[in-house]
Coordinates of C-alpha atoms in Angstrom, one line a residue:
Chain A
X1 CA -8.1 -0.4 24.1
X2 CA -5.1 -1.4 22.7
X3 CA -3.4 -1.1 19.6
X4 CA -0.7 -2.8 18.3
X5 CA 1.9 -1.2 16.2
X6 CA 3.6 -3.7 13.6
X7 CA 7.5 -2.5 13.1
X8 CA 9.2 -3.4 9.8
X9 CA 12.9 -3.0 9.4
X10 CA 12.6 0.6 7.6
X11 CA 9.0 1.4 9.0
X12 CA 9.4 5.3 10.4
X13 CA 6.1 6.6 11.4
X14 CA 5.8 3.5 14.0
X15 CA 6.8 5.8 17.2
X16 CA 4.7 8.5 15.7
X17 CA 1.7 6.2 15.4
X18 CA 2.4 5.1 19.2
X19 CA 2.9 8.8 20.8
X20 CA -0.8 9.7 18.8
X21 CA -2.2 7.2 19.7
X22 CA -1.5 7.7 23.4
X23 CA -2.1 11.1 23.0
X24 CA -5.5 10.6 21.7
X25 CA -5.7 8.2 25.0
X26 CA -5.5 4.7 24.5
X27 CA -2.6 2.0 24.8
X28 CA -0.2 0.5 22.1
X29 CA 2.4 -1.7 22.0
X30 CA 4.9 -2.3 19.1
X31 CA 4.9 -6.0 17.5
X32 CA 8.2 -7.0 16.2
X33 CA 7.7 -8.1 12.2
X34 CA 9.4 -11.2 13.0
X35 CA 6.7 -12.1 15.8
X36 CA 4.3 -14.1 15.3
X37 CA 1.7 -13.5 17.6
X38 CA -0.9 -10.7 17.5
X39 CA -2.9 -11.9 20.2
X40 CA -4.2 -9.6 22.6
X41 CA -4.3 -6.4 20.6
X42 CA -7.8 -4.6 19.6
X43 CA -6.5 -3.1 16.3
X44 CA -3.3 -3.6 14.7
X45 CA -1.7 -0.5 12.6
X46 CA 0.9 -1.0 9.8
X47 CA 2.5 2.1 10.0
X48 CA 4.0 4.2 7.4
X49 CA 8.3 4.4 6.3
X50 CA 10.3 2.5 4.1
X51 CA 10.0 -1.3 4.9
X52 CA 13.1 -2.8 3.4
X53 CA 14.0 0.5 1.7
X54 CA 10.6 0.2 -0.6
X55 CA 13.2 -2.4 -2.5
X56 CA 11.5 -3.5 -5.8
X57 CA 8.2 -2.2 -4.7
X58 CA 7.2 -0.4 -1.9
X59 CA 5.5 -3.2 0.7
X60 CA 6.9 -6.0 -2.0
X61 CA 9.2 -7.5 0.5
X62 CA 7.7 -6.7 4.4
X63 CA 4.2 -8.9 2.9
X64 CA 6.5 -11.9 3.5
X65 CA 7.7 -10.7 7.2
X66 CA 6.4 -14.1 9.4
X67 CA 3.8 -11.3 11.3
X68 CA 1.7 -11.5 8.4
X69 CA 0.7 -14.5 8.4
X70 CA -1.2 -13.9 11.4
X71 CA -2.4 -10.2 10.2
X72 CA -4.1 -12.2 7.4
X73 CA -5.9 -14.1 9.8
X74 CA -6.8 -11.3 12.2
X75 CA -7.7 -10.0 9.2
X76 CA -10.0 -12.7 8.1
X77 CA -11.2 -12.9 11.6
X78 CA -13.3 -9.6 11.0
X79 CA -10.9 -7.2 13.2
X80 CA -10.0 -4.0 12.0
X81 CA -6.6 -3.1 10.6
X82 CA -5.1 -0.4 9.1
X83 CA -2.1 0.4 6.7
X84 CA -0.9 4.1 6.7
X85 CA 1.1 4.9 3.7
X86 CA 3.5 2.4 3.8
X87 CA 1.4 0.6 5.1
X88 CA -1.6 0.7 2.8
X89 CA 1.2 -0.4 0.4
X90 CA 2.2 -3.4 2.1
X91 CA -1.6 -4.2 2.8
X92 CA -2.0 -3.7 -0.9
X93 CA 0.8 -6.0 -2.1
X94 CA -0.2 -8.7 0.6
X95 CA -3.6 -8.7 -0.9
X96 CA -5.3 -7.9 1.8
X97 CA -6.7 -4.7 0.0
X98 CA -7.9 -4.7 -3.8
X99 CA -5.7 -2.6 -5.8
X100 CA -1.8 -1.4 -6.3
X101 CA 0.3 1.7 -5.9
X102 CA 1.9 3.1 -8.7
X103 CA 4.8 6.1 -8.6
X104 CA 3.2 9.8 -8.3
X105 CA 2.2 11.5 -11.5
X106 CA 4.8 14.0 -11.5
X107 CA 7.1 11.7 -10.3
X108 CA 7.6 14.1 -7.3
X109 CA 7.8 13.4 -3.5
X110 CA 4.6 15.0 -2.3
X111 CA 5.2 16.1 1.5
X112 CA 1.9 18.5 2.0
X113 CA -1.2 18.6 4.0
X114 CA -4.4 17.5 1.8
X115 CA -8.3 17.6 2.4
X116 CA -10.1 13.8 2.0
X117 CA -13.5 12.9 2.2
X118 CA -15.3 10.7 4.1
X119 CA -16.6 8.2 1.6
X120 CA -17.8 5.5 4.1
X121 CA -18.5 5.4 7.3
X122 CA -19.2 1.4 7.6
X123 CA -15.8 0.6 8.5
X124 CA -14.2 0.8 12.2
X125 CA -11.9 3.8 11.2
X126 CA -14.6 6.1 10.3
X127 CA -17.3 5.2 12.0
X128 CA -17.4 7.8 14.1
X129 CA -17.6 9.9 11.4
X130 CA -20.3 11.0 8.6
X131 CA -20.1 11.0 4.8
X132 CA -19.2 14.0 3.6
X133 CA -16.9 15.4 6.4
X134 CA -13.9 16.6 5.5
X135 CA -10.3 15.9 7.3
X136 CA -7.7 18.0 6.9
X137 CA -4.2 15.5 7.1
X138 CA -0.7 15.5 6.2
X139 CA 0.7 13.3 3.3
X140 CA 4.3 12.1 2.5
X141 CA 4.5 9.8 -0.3
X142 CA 6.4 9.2 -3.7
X143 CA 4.2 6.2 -4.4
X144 CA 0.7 6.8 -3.6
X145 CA -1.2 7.3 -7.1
X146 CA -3.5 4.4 -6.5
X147 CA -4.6 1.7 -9.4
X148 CA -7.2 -1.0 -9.9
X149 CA -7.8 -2.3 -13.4
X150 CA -11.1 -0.8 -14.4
X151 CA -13.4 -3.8 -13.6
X152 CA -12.4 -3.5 -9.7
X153 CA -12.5 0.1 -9.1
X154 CA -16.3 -0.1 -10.3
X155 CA -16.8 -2.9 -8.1
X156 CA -15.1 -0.5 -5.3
X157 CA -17.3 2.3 -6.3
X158 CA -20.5 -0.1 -5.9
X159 CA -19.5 -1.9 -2.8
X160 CA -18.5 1.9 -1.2
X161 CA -15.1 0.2 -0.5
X162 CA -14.1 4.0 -1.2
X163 CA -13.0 5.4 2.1
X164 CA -11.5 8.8 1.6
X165 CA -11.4 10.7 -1.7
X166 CA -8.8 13.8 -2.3
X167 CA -11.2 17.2 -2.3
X168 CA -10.8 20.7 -2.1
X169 CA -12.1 23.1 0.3
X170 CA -15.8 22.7 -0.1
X171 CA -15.6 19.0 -0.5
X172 CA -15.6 18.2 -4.2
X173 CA -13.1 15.4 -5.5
X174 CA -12.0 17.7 -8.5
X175 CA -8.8 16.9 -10.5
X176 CA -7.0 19.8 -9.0
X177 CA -7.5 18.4 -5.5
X178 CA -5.5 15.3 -6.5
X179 CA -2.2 15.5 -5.5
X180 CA -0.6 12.0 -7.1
X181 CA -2.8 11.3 -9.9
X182 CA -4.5 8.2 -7.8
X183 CA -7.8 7.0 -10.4
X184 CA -10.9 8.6 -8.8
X185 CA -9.5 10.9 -6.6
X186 CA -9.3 7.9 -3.9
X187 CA -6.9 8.3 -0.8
X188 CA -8.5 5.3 1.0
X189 CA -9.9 2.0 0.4
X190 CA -11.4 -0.8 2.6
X191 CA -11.9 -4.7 2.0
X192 CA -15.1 -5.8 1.1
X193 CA -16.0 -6.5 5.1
X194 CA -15.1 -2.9 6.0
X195 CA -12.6 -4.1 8.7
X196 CA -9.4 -3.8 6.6
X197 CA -9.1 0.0 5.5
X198 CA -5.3 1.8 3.8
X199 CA -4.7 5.6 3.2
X200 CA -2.5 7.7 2.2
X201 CA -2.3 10.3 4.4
X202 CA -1.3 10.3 7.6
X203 CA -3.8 10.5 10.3
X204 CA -0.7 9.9 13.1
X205 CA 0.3 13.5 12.2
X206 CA -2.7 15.2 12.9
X207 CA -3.6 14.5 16.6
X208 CA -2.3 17.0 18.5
X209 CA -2.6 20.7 18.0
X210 CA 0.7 21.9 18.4
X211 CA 1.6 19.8 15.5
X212 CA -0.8 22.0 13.1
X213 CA -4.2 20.0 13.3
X214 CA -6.5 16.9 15.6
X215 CA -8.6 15.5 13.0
X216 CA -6.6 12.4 12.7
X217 CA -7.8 11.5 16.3
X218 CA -11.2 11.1 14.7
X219 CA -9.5 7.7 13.0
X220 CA -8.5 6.3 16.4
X221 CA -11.3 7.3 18.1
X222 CA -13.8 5.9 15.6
X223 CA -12.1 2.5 16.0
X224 CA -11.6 2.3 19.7
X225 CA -15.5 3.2 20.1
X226 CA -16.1 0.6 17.7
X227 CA -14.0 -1.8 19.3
X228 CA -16.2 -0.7 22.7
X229 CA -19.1 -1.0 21.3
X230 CA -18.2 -4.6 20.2
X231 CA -19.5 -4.1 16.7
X232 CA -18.7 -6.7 14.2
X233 CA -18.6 -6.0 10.6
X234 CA -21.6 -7.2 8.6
X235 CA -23.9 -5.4 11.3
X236 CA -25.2 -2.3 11.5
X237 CA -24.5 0.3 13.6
Chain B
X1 CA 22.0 -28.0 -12.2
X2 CA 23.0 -24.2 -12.3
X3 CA 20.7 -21.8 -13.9
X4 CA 20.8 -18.3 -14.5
X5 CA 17.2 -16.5 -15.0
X6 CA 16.6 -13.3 -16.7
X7 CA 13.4 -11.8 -15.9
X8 CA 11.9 -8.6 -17.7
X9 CA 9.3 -7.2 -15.4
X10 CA 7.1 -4.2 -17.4
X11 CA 4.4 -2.2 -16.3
X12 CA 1.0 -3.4 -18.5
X13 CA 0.9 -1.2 -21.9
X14 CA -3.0 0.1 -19.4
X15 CA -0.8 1.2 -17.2
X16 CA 0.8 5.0 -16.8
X17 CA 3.8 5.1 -16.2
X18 CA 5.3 8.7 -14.7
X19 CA 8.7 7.6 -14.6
X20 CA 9.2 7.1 -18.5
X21 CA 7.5 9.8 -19.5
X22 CA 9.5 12.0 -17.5
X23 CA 12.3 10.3 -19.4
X24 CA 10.7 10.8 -23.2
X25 CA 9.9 14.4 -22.3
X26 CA 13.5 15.2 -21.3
X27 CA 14.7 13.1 -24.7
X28 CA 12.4 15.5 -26.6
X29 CA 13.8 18.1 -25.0
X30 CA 17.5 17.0 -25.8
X31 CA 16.6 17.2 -29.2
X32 CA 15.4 13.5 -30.1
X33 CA 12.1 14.9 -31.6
X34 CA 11.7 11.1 -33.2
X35 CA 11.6 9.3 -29.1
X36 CA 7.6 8.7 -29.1
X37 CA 7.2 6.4 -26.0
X38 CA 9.6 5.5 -22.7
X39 CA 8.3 2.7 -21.1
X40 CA 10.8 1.8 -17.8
X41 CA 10.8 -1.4 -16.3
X42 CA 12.9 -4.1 -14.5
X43 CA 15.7 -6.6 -15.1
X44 CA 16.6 -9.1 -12.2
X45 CA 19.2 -11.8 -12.6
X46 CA 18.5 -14.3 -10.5
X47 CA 20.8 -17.4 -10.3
X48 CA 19.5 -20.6 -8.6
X49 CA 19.9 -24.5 -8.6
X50 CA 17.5 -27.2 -9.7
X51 CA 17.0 -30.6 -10.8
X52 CA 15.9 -29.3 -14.4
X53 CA 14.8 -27.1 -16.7
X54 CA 11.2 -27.7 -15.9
X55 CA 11.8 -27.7 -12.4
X56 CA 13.6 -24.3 -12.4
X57 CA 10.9 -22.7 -14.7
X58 CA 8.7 -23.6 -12.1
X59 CA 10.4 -22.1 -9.7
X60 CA 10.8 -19.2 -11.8
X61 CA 6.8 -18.9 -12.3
X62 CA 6.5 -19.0 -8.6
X63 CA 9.0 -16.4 -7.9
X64 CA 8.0 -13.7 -10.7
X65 CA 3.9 -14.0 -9.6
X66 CA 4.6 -13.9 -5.8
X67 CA 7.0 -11.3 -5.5
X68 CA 9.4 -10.4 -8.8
X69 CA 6.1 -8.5 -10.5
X70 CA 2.7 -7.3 -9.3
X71 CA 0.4 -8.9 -11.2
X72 CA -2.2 -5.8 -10.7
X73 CA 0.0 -3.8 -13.0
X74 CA 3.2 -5.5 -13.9
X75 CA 3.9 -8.3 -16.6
X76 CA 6.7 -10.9 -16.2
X77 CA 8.7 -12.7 -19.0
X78 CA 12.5 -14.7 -18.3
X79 CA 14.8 -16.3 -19.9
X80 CA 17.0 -19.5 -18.7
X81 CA 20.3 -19.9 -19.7
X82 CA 22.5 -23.6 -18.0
X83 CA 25.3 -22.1 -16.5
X84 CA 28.1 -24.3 -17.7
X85 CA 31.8 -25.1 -15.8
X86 CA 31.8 -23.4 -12.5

């Protein structure tokens, strides 16, 4: 199982995303934004930082990097992907995932450790998991209170292209559990296929126990089991 | 030719926007009871060459969807001015 870790100029969480996921047991490599190629990886991760400083938008510039042509593609091809903060944004802006990222309500930084939901458990990244389960994981954003006009976040809703939703302690998505004002309380969406998912928070920082919590490893173990058991999206299991 | 491109990128009037209402409250605050809405949004000068006006709003159109504004949640408008001389 291997993972490739695509670095932007400004990414920062791309050496944390490598030393989890090697902690959790499983290769990665880092892929050079001005590569091409994304051949021989199992999952590529877009890892979360400042890609070009977040310059006019967060992820506004990095969609352009020549790697993403080919992530569209991989993409397209059914494999599973994930953005991580600033990485969801790029993913978002790229168009890869339905949706944009507006500054925090509040207009605050939020560095903090939140509780999401498991919405969906369809796609690669939380397959191994099951609706309703909780994760505990850190967040670090000033741009995460997510959008969708109102037409697509119904068709989210109805699709279950929800993936994780801000909750409190006994698992309800109530306002107070929403740290950044995103619509819906949503943390996490997926493509339509399930293969493409972005969050927020920051499941890189939670797999290892001296760092304060493991259930991040549930996100890399979930796709490398689905990557093992050769599962394509559009099937069940 | 020589253009020079004026683009106003806004978020949509849907749209929240935590940054100028931060702003209004601390107006209000200041004492300018009458500031009802803050609204902050982008200006980008962007000077370019091309064979005409049509060809450079073209340009322009290209520029502002792809990349200038977000289309989920921003609008775009510009203005062209001919830069003259030098």
């Amino acid at each position: 199982m291997k993972f490739g870790v695509i670095v932007f100029p400004g990414s920062n969480c791309d050496r944390d995303c490598r030393n989890a996921i090697e902690a959790v047991g499983f290769d990665a490599e880092f892929i050079w934004h001005r590569d091409t190629s994304v051949a021989g990886y199992d999952c590529l991760v877009l890892p979360g930082g400042y890609s070009y400083g977040d310059y006019l938008r967060p992820g506004a510039i990095a969609r352009f990097s020549p790697v993403m042509d080919s992530v569209v593609e991989y993409a397209r091809d059914g494999r599973p992907v994930i953005g991580i903060c600033n990485g969801f944004q790029i993913l978002l802006e790229a168009g890869l995932l339905p949706g944009a990222m507006q500054r925090n309500v509040g207009t605050r930084f939020i560095c903090d450790r939140v509780r999401v939901r498991i919405e969906s458990t369809r796609t690669p990244f939380t397959s191994g998991c099951r609706e309703g389960d909780v994760l505990t994981l850190p967040i670090a954003h000033a741009d995460g209170n997510y959008y969708a006009d109102p037409q697509t976040l119904a068709e989210l809703e109805e699709r279950g292209q929800v993936v994780f939703r801000y909750c409190n302690e006994l698992g309800d998505a109530t306002p107070e559990a929403n740290p950044n004002g995103s619509l819906n309380n949503i943390a996490g969406v997926s493509n339509e296929a399930g293969n493409v998912v972005g969050m927020m928070p920051h499941p890189e920082r939670a797999c290892e126990a001296i760092l304060g919590g493991t259930d991040g490893r549930r996100i890399f173990e979930s796709v490398a089991e689905w990557v093992r058991g050769g599962v394509r999206v559009g099937q069940d299991g | 030719m020589k253009y020079v491109a004026y683009v106003d990128v806004q978020l949509k009037q849907s749209i929240l926007d935590p940054q100028g209402e931060a702003v209004r409250s601390a107006l209000v605050q200041m004492g300018y009871g009458g500031v009802q809405k803050v609204r902050i949004g982008k200006r980008i000068r962007v000077d370019l060459e091309a064979a005409n006006e049509a060809e450079c709003r073209r340009i322009m159109d290209e520029i502002c969807s792809q990349i200038l504004a977000n289309p989920t949640m921003e609008t775009y408008e510009y203005e062209i001015k001919e830069e003259s001389g030098k």
